[in-house]
Tab-separated table of C-alpha atoms in Angstrom:
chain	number	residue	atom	x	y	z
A	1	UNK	CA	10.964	-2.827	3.872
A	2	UNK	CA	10.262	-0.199	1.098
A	3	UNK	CA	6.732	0.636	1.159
A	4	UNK	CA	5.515	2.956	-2.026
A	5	UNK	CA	2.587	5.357	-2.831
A	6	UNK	CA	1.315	4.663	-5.766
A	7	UNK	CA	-1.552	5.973	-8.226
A	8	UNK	CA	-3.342	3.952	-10.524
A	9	UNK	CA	-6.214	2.838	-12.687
A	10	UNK	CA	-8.678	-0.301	-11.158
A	11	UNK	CA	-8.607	-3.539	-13.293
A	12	UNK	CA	-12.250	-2.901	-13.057
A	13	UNK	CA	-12.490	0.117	-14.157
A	14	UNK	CA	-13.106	3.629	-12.559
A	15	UNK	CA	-10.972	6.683	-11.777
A	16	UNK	CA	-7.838	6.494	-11.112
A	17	UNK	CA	-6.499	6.107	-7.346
A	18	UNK	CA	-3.840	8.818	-6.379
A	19	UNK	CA	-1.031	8.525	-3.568
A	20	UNK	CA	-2.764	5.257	-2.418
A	21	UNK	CA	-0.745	4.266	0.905
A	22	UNK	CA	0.813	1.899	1.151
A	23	UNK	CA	1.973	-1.366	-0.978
A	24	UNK	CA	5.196	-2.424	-0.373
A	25	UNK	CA	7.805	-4.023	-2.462
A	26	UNK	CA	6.999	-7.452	-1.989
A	27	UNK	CA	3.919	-6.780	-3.028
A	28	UNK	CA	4.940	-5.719	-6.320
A	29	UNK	CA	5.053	-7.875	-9.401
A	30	UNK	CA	8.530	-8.996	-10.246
A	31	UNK	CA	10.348	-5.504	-8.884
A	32	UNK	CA	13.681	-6.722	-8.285
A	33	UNK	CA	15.844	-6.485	-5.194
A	34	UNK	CA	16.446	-2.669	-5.210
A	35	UNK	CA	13.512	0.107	-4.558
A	36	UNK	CA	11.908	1.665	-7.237
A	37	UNK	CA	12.028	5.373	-7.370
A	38	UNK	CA	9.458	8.175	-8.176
A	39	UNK	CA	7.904	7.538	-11.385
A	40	UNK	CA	8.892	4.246	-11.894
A	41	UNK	CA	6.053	1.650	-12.774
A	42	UNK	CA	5.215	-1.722	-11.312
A	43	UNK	CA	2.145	-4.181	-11.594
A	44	UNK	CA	0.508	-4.554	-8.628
A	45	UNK	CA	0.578	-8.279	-6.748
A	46	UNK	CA	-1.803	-7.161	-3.673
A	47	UNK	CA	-5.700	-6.817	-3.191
A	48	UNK	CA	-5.736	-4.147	-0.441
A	49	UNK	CA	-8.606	-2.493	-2.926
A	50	UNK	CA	-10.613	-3.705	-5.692
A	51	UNK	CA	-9.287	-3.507	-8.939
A	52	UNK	CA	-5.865	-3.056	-7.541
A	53	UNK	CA	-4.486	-6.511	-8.346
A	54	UNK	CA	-2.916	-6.270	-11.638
A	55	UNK	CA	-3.246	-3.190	-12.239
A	56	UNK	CA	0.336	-0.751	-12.832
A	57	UNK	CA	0.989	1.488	-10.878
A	58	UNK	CA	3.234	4.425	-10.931
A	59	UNK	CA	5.006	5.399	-8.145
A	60	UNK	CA	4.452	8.232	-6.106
A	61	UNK	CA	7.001	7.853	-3.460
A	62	UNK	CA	9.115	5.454	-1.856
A	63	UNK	CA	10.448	5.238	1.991
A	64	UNK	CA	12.414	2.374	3.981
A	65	UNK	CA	10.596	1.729	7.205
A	66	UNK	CA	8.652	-0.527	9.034
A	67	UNK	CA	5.300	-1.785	8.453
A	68	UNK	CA	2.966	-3.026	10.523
A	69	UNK	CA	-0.543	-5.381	9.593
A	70	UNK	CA	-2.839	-3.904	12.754
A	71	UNK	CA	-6.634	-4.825	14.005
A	72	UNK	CA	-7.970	-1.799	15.020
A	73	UNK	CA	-11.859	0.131	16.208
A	74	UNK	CA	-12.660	3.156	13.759
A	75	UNK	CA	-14.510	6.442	15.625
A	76	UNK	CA	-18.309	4.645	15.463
A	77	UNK	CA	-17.397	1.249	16.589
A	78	UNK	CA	-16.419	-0.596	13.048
A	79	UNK	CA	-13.603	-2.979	13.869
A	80	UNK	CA	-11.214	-3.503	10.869
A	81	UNK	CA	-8.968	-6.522	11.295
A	82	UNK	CA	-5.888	-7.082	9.324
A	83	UNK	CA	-5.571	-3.926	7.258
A	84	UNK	CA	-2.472	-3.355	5.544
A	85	UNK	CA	-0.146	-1.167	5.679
A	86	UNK	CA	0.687	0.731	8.614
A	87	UNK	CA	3.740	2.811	9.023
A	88	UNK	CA	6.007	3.019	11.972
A	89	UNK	CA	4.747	7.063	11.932
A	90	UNK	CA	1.565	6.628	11.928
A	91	UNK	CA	1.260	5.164	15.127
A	92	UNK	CA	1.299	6.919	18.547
A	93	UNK	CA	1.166	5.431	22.234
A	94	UNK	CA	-2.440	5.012	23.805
């Protein structure tokens, strides 16, 4: 899939969020079947963060790849299940 970074403003207000990784196409309102390019804008259809869904979004950069929804144990023990979006590159072999 294409997966984006994207910068923008929360629904709820607050500063804006730069080169947020990742949200990928489907997860875009209405964005057509071809990637968007740099500087494009789309509405957000996800809720990875608060205040992200609805906001727009520019993009930041776009990259075909795969993506991966991962459970996963952060350095002091938190476990974090379901986070989205992983990329094929940022994982490495235990």
């Amino acid at each position: 899939t294409t997966v984006y970074t994207i910068t923008y403003t929360p629904e709820t207000g607050g500063e804006p969020v730069e080169n947020h990784k990742w949200v990928i196409h489907e997860e875009l309102e209405d964005p057509g079947s071809e990637p968007l390019a740099a500087g494009d804008e789309a509405v957000i259809a996800a809720d990875h963060m608060e205040g992200m869904n609805g906001a727009t979004a520019t993009i930041d950069s776009a990259e075909e790849t795969t993506v991966y929804m991962v459970d996963f144990k952060t350095a002091d023990g938190q476990e974090v299940t379901n986070h989205k979006w992983v990329t094929e590159s940022e994982l490495a072999a235990e």
